Coordinates of C-alpha atoms and ligand atoms in Angstrom, one line a residue:
M1 CA -0.9 -6.0 41.3
S2 CA 2.3 -7.9 41.5
A3 CA 4.0 -9.5 38.5
N4 CA 2.9 -12.9 39.8
D5 CA -0.8 -11.9 39.5
R6 CA -0.5 -11.0 35.8
P7 CA -2.6 -13.0 33.3
T8 CA -1.0 -16.0 31.7
G9 CA -0.5 -16.4 27.9
P10 CA 1.8 -14.4 25.6
Q11 CA 1.3 -11.3 27.9
P12 CA 2.7 -9.2 29.5
T13 CA 4.2 -7.1 26.7
A14 CA 6.4 -4.1 27.3
A15 CA 3.2 -2.1 27.2
Y16 CA 1.6 -3.7 30.2
D17 CA 1.9 -0.7 32.4
S18 CA 0.8 1.9 29.8
A19 CA -2.0 4.3 30.6
F20 CA -4.1 2.7 27.9
L21 CA -3.9 -0.9 29.2
K22 CA -4.4 0.3 32.8
A23 CA -7.6 2.2 31.8
C24 CA -8.9 -0.9 30.0
R25 CA -8.2 -2.9 33.2
R26 CA -9.9 -0.2 35.3
E27 CA -6.7 0.6 37.2
P28 CA -5.7 4.1 38.2
V29 CA -4.0 6.1 35.3
P30 CA -1.5 9.0 35.2
H31 CA -3.8 10.6 32.6
T32 CA -6.7 9.6 30.5
P33 CA -5.3 7.7 27.5
V34 CA -6.3 8.7 24.0
W35 CA -6.3 7.0 20.6
F36 CA -8.5 7.5 17.5
M37 CA -10.3 5.0 15.4
R38 CA -8.9 5.5 11.9
Q39 CA -6.0 7.5 13.2
A40 CA -3.8 6.0 10.5
G41 CA -5.1 6.8 7.1
R42 CA -6.4 9.5 4.8
S43 CA -6.3 12.4 7.2
L44 CA -2.5 12.2 7.1
P45 CA -0.4 13.6 4.1
E46 CA 2.4 11.2 5.0
Y47 CA -0.1 8.3 4.6
R48 CA -1.3 9.5 1.3
K49 CA 2.3 9.7 0.1
V50 CA 3.4 6.2 1.1
R51 CA 0.1 4.7 -0.2
E52 CA 0.5 6.4 -3.7
G53 CA -0.2 3.8 -6.4
I54 CA -0.6 0.9 -4.0
P55 CA -4.1 -0.6 -3.8
M56 CA -5.5 -0.8 -0.2
L57 CA -5.6 -4.6 0.1
E58 CA -2.0 -4.9 -1.2
S59 CA -0.8 -2.3 1.2
C60 CA -2.2 -4.5 4.1
M61 CA 0.0 -7.3 2.9
R62 CA 3.3 -5.4 3.0
P63 CA 4.7 -5.6 6.5
E64 CA 7.2 -2.7 6.2
L65 CA 4.4 -0.5 4.8
V66 CA 1.9 -1.5 7.5
T67 CA 4.6 -0.8 10.1
E68 CA 5.2 2.7 8.7
I69 CA 1.5 3.6 8.4
T70 CA 0.7 2.3 11.8
L71 CA 3.5 4.4 13.4
Q72 CA 2.7 7.6 11.6
P73 CA -0.1 8.8 13.9
V74 CA 1.9 7.7 17.0
R75 CA 4.8 9.9 16.0
R76 CA 2.6 12.8 15.0
H77 CA -0.1 12.9 17.6
N78 CA 1.5 11.3 20.7
V79 CA -1.5 9.0 21.1
D80 CA -1.4 6.4 23.8
A81 CA -2.0 3.4 21.5
A82 CA -1.4 2.3 18.0
I83 CA -4.0 0.6 15.9
F84 CA -2.8 -2.0 13.5
F85 CA -3.2 -0.8 9.9
S86 CA -5.3 -3.4 8.1
D87 CA -9.0 -3.8 7.3
I88 CA -11.8 -5.9 8.6
V89 CA -12.1 -7.8 5.2
V90 CA -8.4 -8.9 5.2
P91 CA -9.1 -12.3 6.8
L92 CA -11.9 -13.0 4.3
K93 CA -9.6 -12.2 1.4
A94 CA -7.0 -14.4 3.0
I95 CA -9.3 -17.5 2.9
G96 CA -10.0 -16.8 -0.8
I97 CA -13.2 -14.8 -0.9
D98 CA -13.2 -12.8 -4.1
L99 CA -13.4 -9.3 -2.7
D100 CA -11.6 -6.0 -3.3
I101 CA -11.5 -2.6 -1.5
K102 CA -12.6 -0.1 -4.1
P103 CA -11.4 3.5 -3.7
G104 CA -14.2 5.8 -2.6
V105 CA -16.6 2.8 -2.0
G106 CA -15.1 0.3 0.4
P107 CA -15.2 -3.6 0.4
V108 CA -17.0 -5.1 -2.6
V109 CA -17.6 -8.9 -2.9
E110 CA -17.9 -10.2 -6.4
N111 CA -20.0 -13.2 -5.5
P112 CA -22.0 -12.5 -2.4
V113 CA -22.6 -15.2 0.2
R114 CA -26.4 -16.0 0.3
T115 CA -27.0 -19.7 0.3
R116 CA -26.1 -22.7 2.3
A117 CA -23.8 -23.9 -0.5
D118 CA -22.0 -20.5 -0.3
L119 CA -21.0 -21.3 3.3
A120 CA -18.4 -23.8 2.0
R121 CA -16.4 -20.9 0.7
L122 CA -15.9 -19.7 4.3
R123 CA -13.1 -22.1 5.3
D124 CA -11.1 -21.9 8.5
L125 CA -8.3 -19.3 8.7
T126 CA -4.9 -20.5 9.8
P127 CA -1.7 -18.4 10.7
D128 CA -0.2 -19.7 7.4
D129 CA -2.9 -17.7 5.5
V130 CA -1.7 -14.4 7.0
P131 CA 2.1 -14.5 7.4
Y132 CA 2.3 -10.8 6.6
I133 CA 0.1 -10.0 9.7
T134 CA 2.4 -11.9 12.0
E135 CA 5.5 -10.3 10.5
A136 CA 4.0 -6.8 10.6
I137 CA 3.1 -7.1 14.2
R138 CA 6.5 -8.4 15.2
L139 CA 8.1 -5.5 13.4
L140 CA 5.7 -3.1 15.0
T141 CA 5.9 -4.2 18.6
A142 CA 9.7 -4.0 18.4
E143 CA 9.4 -0.4 17.2
L144 CA 6.6 0.6 19.6
G145 CA 8.3 -0.5 22.8
E146 CA 6.0 0.6 25.7
T147 CA 3.2 1.9 23.4
P148 CA 0.5 -0.7 23.1
L149 CA -0.6 -2.1 19.8
I150 CA -4.4 -2.7 19.3
G151 CA -5.2 -5.6 17.0
F152 CA -8.7 -5.7 15.5
A153 CA -11.2 -7.6 13.5
G154 CA -14.7 -7.1 12.1
A155 CA -17.5 -8.7 14.2
P156 CA -19.6 -11.4 12.6
F157 CA -22.6 -9.2 11.9
T158 CA -20.6 -6.4 10.3
L159 CA -18.6 -8.9 8.2
A160 CA -21.8 -10.7 7.2
S161 CA -23.3 -7.3 6.1
Y162 CA -20.5 -7.0 3.4
L163 CA -20.5 -10.7 2.5
V164 CA -24.2 -10.9 2.0
E165 CA -24.9 -7.5 0.5
G166 CA -21.8 -7.6 -1.7
G167 CA -20.7 -4.2 -0.6
P168 CA -21.5 -1.2 1.6
S169 CA -25.2 -0.9 2.5
R170 CA -27.4 1.3 4.6
T171 CA -30.3 -1.0 5.0
Y172 CA -28.8 -4.5 5.0
E173 CA -31.9 -5.9 3.3
N174 CA -30.3 -9.1 2.0
A175 CA -28.6 -9.8 5.3
K176 CA -31.7 -9.2 7.2
A177 CA -33.8 -11.3 4.8
I178 CA -31.6 -14.3 5.8
M179 CA -31.6 -13.4 9.5
Y180 CA -35.4 -13.2 9.6
G181 CA -36.2 -15.8 6.9
D182 CA -33.7 -18.5 7.4
P183 CA -32.5 -18.3 11.0
Q184 CA -30.5 -21.5 10.8
L185 CA -28.5 -20.5 7.8
W186 CA -27.9 -17.1 9.4
A187 CA -26.8 -18.7 12.7
D188 CA -24.4 -21.0 10.7
L189 CA -23.0 -18.1 8.7
L190 CA -22.4 -16.0 11.9
D191 CA -20.8 -19.0 13.6
R192 CA -18.4 -19.5 10.7
L193 CA -17.5 -15.9 10.8
A194 CA -17.0 -16.1 14.6
E195 CA -14.5 -18.9 14.0
I196 CA -12.6 -17.0 11.3
T197 CA -12.6 -13.8 13.4
A198 CA -11.4 -15.5 16.5
A199 CA -8.6 -17.2 14.5
F200 CA -7.6 -13.8 13.0
L201 CA -7.5 -12.1 16.5
K202 CA -5.4 -15.0 17.9
V203 CA -2.8 -14.5 15.2
Q204 CA -2.5 -10.9 16.2
I205 CA -2.3 -11.5 19.9
E206 CA 0.2 -14.3 19.5
A207 CA 2.3 -12.0 17.4
G208 CA 2.3 -9.3 20.1
A209 CA -0.9 -7.2 20.0
S210 CA -1.6 -6.1 23.6
A211 CA -5.4 -5.4 23.2
I212 CA -8.0 -6.2 20.6
Q213 CA -11.0 -4.4 19.3
L214 CA -14.0 -6.1 17.7
F215 CA -15.6 -3.6 15.2
D216 CA -19.4 -4.2 15.0
S217 CA -19.7 -0.9 13.2
W218 CA -23.1 -1.5 11.6
V219 CA -24.9 -3.5 14.4
G220 CA -26.9 -0.4 15.4
A221 CA -29.2 -1.4 12.5
L222 CA -30.7 -4.1 14.8
A223 CA -33.4 -4.1 17.4
P224 CA -32.3 -5.4 20.8
A225 CA -34.3 -8.6 20.6
D226 CA -32.8 -9.4 17.2
Y227 CA -29.3 -8.6 18.4
R228 CA -29.7 -10.9 21.4
R229 CA -31.1 -13.8 19.3
S230 CA -29.2 -13.5 16.1
V231 CA -25.9 -11.8 16.7
M232 CA -24.8 -11.8 20.3
P233 CA -24.0 -15.6 20.4
A234 CA -21.5 -15.2 17.6
S235 CA -19.8 -12.1 19.1
S236 CA -19.7 -13.7 22.5
K237 CA -18.0 -16.7 21.0
V238 CA -15.2 -14.5 19.6
F239 CA -14.7 -12.8 23.0
E240 CA -14.7 -16.2 24.8
A241 CA -12.1 -17.6 22.3
V242 CA -9.6 -14.9 23.1
R243 CA -10.3 -14.5 26.8
P244 CA -7.5 -16.9 27.9
Y245 CA -4.9 -14.5 26.6
G246 CA -5.8 -11.9 29.2
V247 CA -5.5 -9.0 26.8
P248 CA -8.3 -6.3 27.0
R249 CA -11.1 -6.9 24.6
I250 CA -12.9 -3.8 23.2
H251 CA -16.4 -4.0 21.6
F252 CA -17.4 -1.1 19.4
G253 CA -20.4 -0.2 17.3
V254 CA -22.2 2.9 15.9
G255 CA -25.8 3.8 16.8
T256 CA -25.8 1.2 19.6
G257 CA -27.6 3.3 22.3
E258 CA -30.3 0.7 22.6
L259 CA -27.8 -2.2 22.5
L260 CA -25.3 -1.1 25.1
G261 CA -26.7 -3.3 27.8
L262 CA -26.5 -6.4 25.6
M263 CA -23.0 -5.4 24.3
G264 CA -21.9 -5.3 27.9
E265 CA -23.3 -8.8 28.4
A266 CA -21.6 -10.1 25.2
G267 CA -18.3 -10.4 27.1
A268 CA -15.9 -7.5 26.3
D269 CA -13.8 -5.7 28.9
V270 CA -14.3 -2.3 27.3
V271 CA -17.4 -1.0 25.5
G272 CA -17.0 1.6 22.8
V273 CA -19.7 4.3 22.7
D274 CA -20.6 6.6 19.8
W275 CA -21.4 10.3 20.4
R276 CA -25.2 9.9 20.8
V277 CA -25.2 8.7 24.4
P278 CA -23.3 10.5 27.2
L279 CA -20.7 8.3 28.9
D280 CA -22.4 8.5 32.3
E281 CA -25.6 7.3 30.8
A282 CA -23.7 4.7 28.7
A283 CA -22.1 3.3 31.9
R284 CA -25.6 2.8 33.5
R285 CA -26.7 0.9 30.4
V286 CA -23.6 -1.2 30.1
G287 CA -23.5 -2.1 33.7
P288 CA -20.6 -2.4 36.2
G289 CA -17.3 -4.1 35.6
K290 CA -16.5 -2.5 32.2
A291 CA -14.4 0.4 31.1
L292 CA -15.8 2.6 28.4
Q293 CA -14.2 4.1 25.3
G294 CA -15.3 7.3 23.5
N295 CA -17.0 9.4 22.6
L296 CA -16.4 12.8 21.0
D297 CA -18.4 13.4 17.8
P298 CA -15.7 13.2 15.0
T299 CA -17.3 16.2 13.2
V300 CA -16.6 18.4 16.3
L301 CA -13.0 18.5 15.0
F302 CA -14.2 20.7 12.1
A303 CA -15.1 23.5 14.6
S304 CA -12.9 26.0 16.3
T305 CA -10.3 24.9 18.9
E306 CA -12.4 26.5 21.6
A307 CA -15.4 24.5 20.5
V308 CA -13.4 21.3 20.4
E309 CA -12.2 22.0 23.9
A310 CA -15.7 22.8 25.2
K311 CA -17.1 19.5 23.7
T312 CA -14.1 17.6 25.0
R313 CA -14.8 19.0 28.5
E314 CA -18.3 17.6 28.3
V315 CA -17.0 14.2 27.4
L316 CA -14.5 14.2 30.2
D317 CA -17.0 15.5 32.8
S318 CA -19.4 12.8 31.7
A319 CA -16.6 10.2 32.2
A320 CA -15.6 11.5 35.6
G321 CA -17.3 8.7 37.5
L322 CA -16.4 5.8 35.2
E323 CA -14.4 2.7 36.4
G324 CA -12.1 3.2 33.4
H325 CA -12.1 5.6 30.5
V326 CA -10.3 5.5 27.2
F327 CA -10.8 8.8 25.3
N328 CA -11.7 8.3 21.6
L329 CA -14.0 9.7 19.0
G330 CA -17.5 8.2 18.7
H331 CA -16.5 6.8 15.3
G332 CA -13.5 7.0 13.0
V333 CA -11.5 10.1 12.0
M334 CA -13.0 11.6 8.9
P335 CA -10.6 11.8 6.0
S336 CA -10.8 15.6 5.7
T337 CA -10.0 16.2 9.3
D338 CA -7.1 18.6 10.0
P339 CA -4.4 16.4 11.5
D340 CA -3.3 19.4 13.7
A341 CA -6.7 19.4 15.4
L342 CA -6.1 15.8 16.4
T343 CA -2.6 16.6 17.8
R344 CA -4.1 19.5 19.8
L345 CA -6.9 17.3 21.1
V346 CA -4.5 14.6 22.4
E347 CA -2.4 17.3 24.2
H348 CA -5.6 18.8 25.6
V349 CA -6.9 15.6 27.1
H350 CA -3.5 14.7 28.5
T351 CA -3.1 18.1 30.2
R352 CA -6.7 18.3 31.5
T353 CA -6.6 14.8 33.0
A354 CA -3.0 14.7 34.4
R355 CA -3.2 13.3 37.9
Ligands
1CP401 O1 -7.6 3.4 0.0 C1 -7.9 3.7 1.1 O2 -7.3 4.5 1.9 C2 -9.2 3.1 1.6 C3 -9.8 3.6 2.9 C4 -9.6 2.5 4.0 C5 -8.7 2.5 5.0 C6 -7.6 3.6 5.3 C7 -10.4 1.4 4.1 C8 -11.4 0.9 3.2 N1 -10.0 0.7 5.2 C9 -9.0 1.4 5.8 C10 -8.2 1.0 7.0 C11 -8.9 0.5 8.2 N2 -10.2 -0.1 8.1 C12 -8.5 0.5 9.5 C13 -7.1 0.9 10.0 C14 -6.9 2.4 10.1 C15 -7.0 2.9 11.5 O3 -8.0 2.7 12.2 O4 -6.1 3.8 11.9 C16 -9.5 0.0 10.3 C17 -9.5 -0.2 11.8 C18 -10.5 -0.4 9.4 C19 -11.7 -1.1 9.9 C20 -12.9 -1.1 9.0 N3 -13.1 -1.3 7.7 C21 -14.2 -0.9 9.6 C22 -14.5 -0.8 11.0 C23 -14.2 0.6 11.4 C24 -15.2 1.7 11.2 O5 -14.9 2.7 10.7 O6 -16.4 1.4 11.5 C25 -15.1 -1.0 8.5 C26 -16.6 -0.9 8.6 C27 -14.4 -1.2 7.3 C28 -14.9 -1.4 6.0 C29 -14.3 -0.4 5.0 N4 -13.0 -0.5 4.6 C30 -12.8 0.7 3.8 C31 -13.9 1.5 3.8 C32 -14.1 2.8 3.1 C33 -14.9 0.8 4.6 C34 -16.3 1.4 5.0 C35 -17.2 1.2 3.8 C36 -18.7 1.4 4.2 O7 -19.1 2.5 4.3 O8 -19.4 0.4 4.4

């Protein structure tokens, strides 16, 4: 591709020719790129040190700290991409939702969103609501040079699960009660969240993020027909809103084996796969024209190096025929993971796939 064929918009960044962005675009790569969801964070002693005494949400609002935390795993593991250190609930906090991230629990919403009147609290997000995001991304992209920065946001369903339940849930009964019982309220709620999410992703891309990931972590709780009817329109709206920028759009969820075809249809360029479906089978379900990201079981990292390498080989063999492959775990790094196991894994994938 010549420079003239490159997409318009704030692209191309210095990272344009990186292995990660090439794999997302389904172009030939020098080696399979690797990054890890939750690579920044509690598995790293240097993270625990700089976070000491600073509440999670506050740390997301300090650009220098965000820059340091985002860079830590890049320095340590030699991963092919950085993921912006933030949280999916940051844009909701920024528009005034009374939530906090409680240690050992996760996001907790004081007054859950459950009625039509509550929708009024979900106002539009503007760049002025999140100046610390723009500043952190400017600092980061200057430091990262040719290493791409992945921006991210929570998908409408996963954000709704926290807003409606009021905190982490395994069953989503309050959210599903609205989805099944008051489909119009549900559609309006997800549409509001799609607008906020799209605005939040645009801020990150405008500031220099060279790819984005939409985390629909909990969408695997839905049957395909419900996903298609009640969730896909909102997620598609987010992907469509950021399409003009030409940056790769990644779509990830957990337990989504039965949804992979629909997630492919929803509009992303790259579909994230958890460890339950082998990548060759995932590619058949997702359909042509998409790269895949995944999918080593994060708990494999607690086994011996030999076992990690054997399981990694299975993932790479399964990925051999893909149009594009970004190596990742099937979900986030677990906090008690040995960071050295991650460093070895990156090295192993790079060596085994060097072309
Ligand atoms: O004090 C702390 O250290 C709190 C732990 C923590 C961290 C490090 C939370 C609370 N969020 C984060 C950062 C974070 N969250 C990142 C950046 C780190 C990186 O990836 O390197 C990202 C991408 C997220 C996104 C996020 N937050 C998701 C989607 C990713 C996923 O794992 O599926 C979700 C579901 C959340 C909600 C959330 N925030 C925090 C927790 C513990 C949770 C999950 C709670 C639950 O079980 O529902």
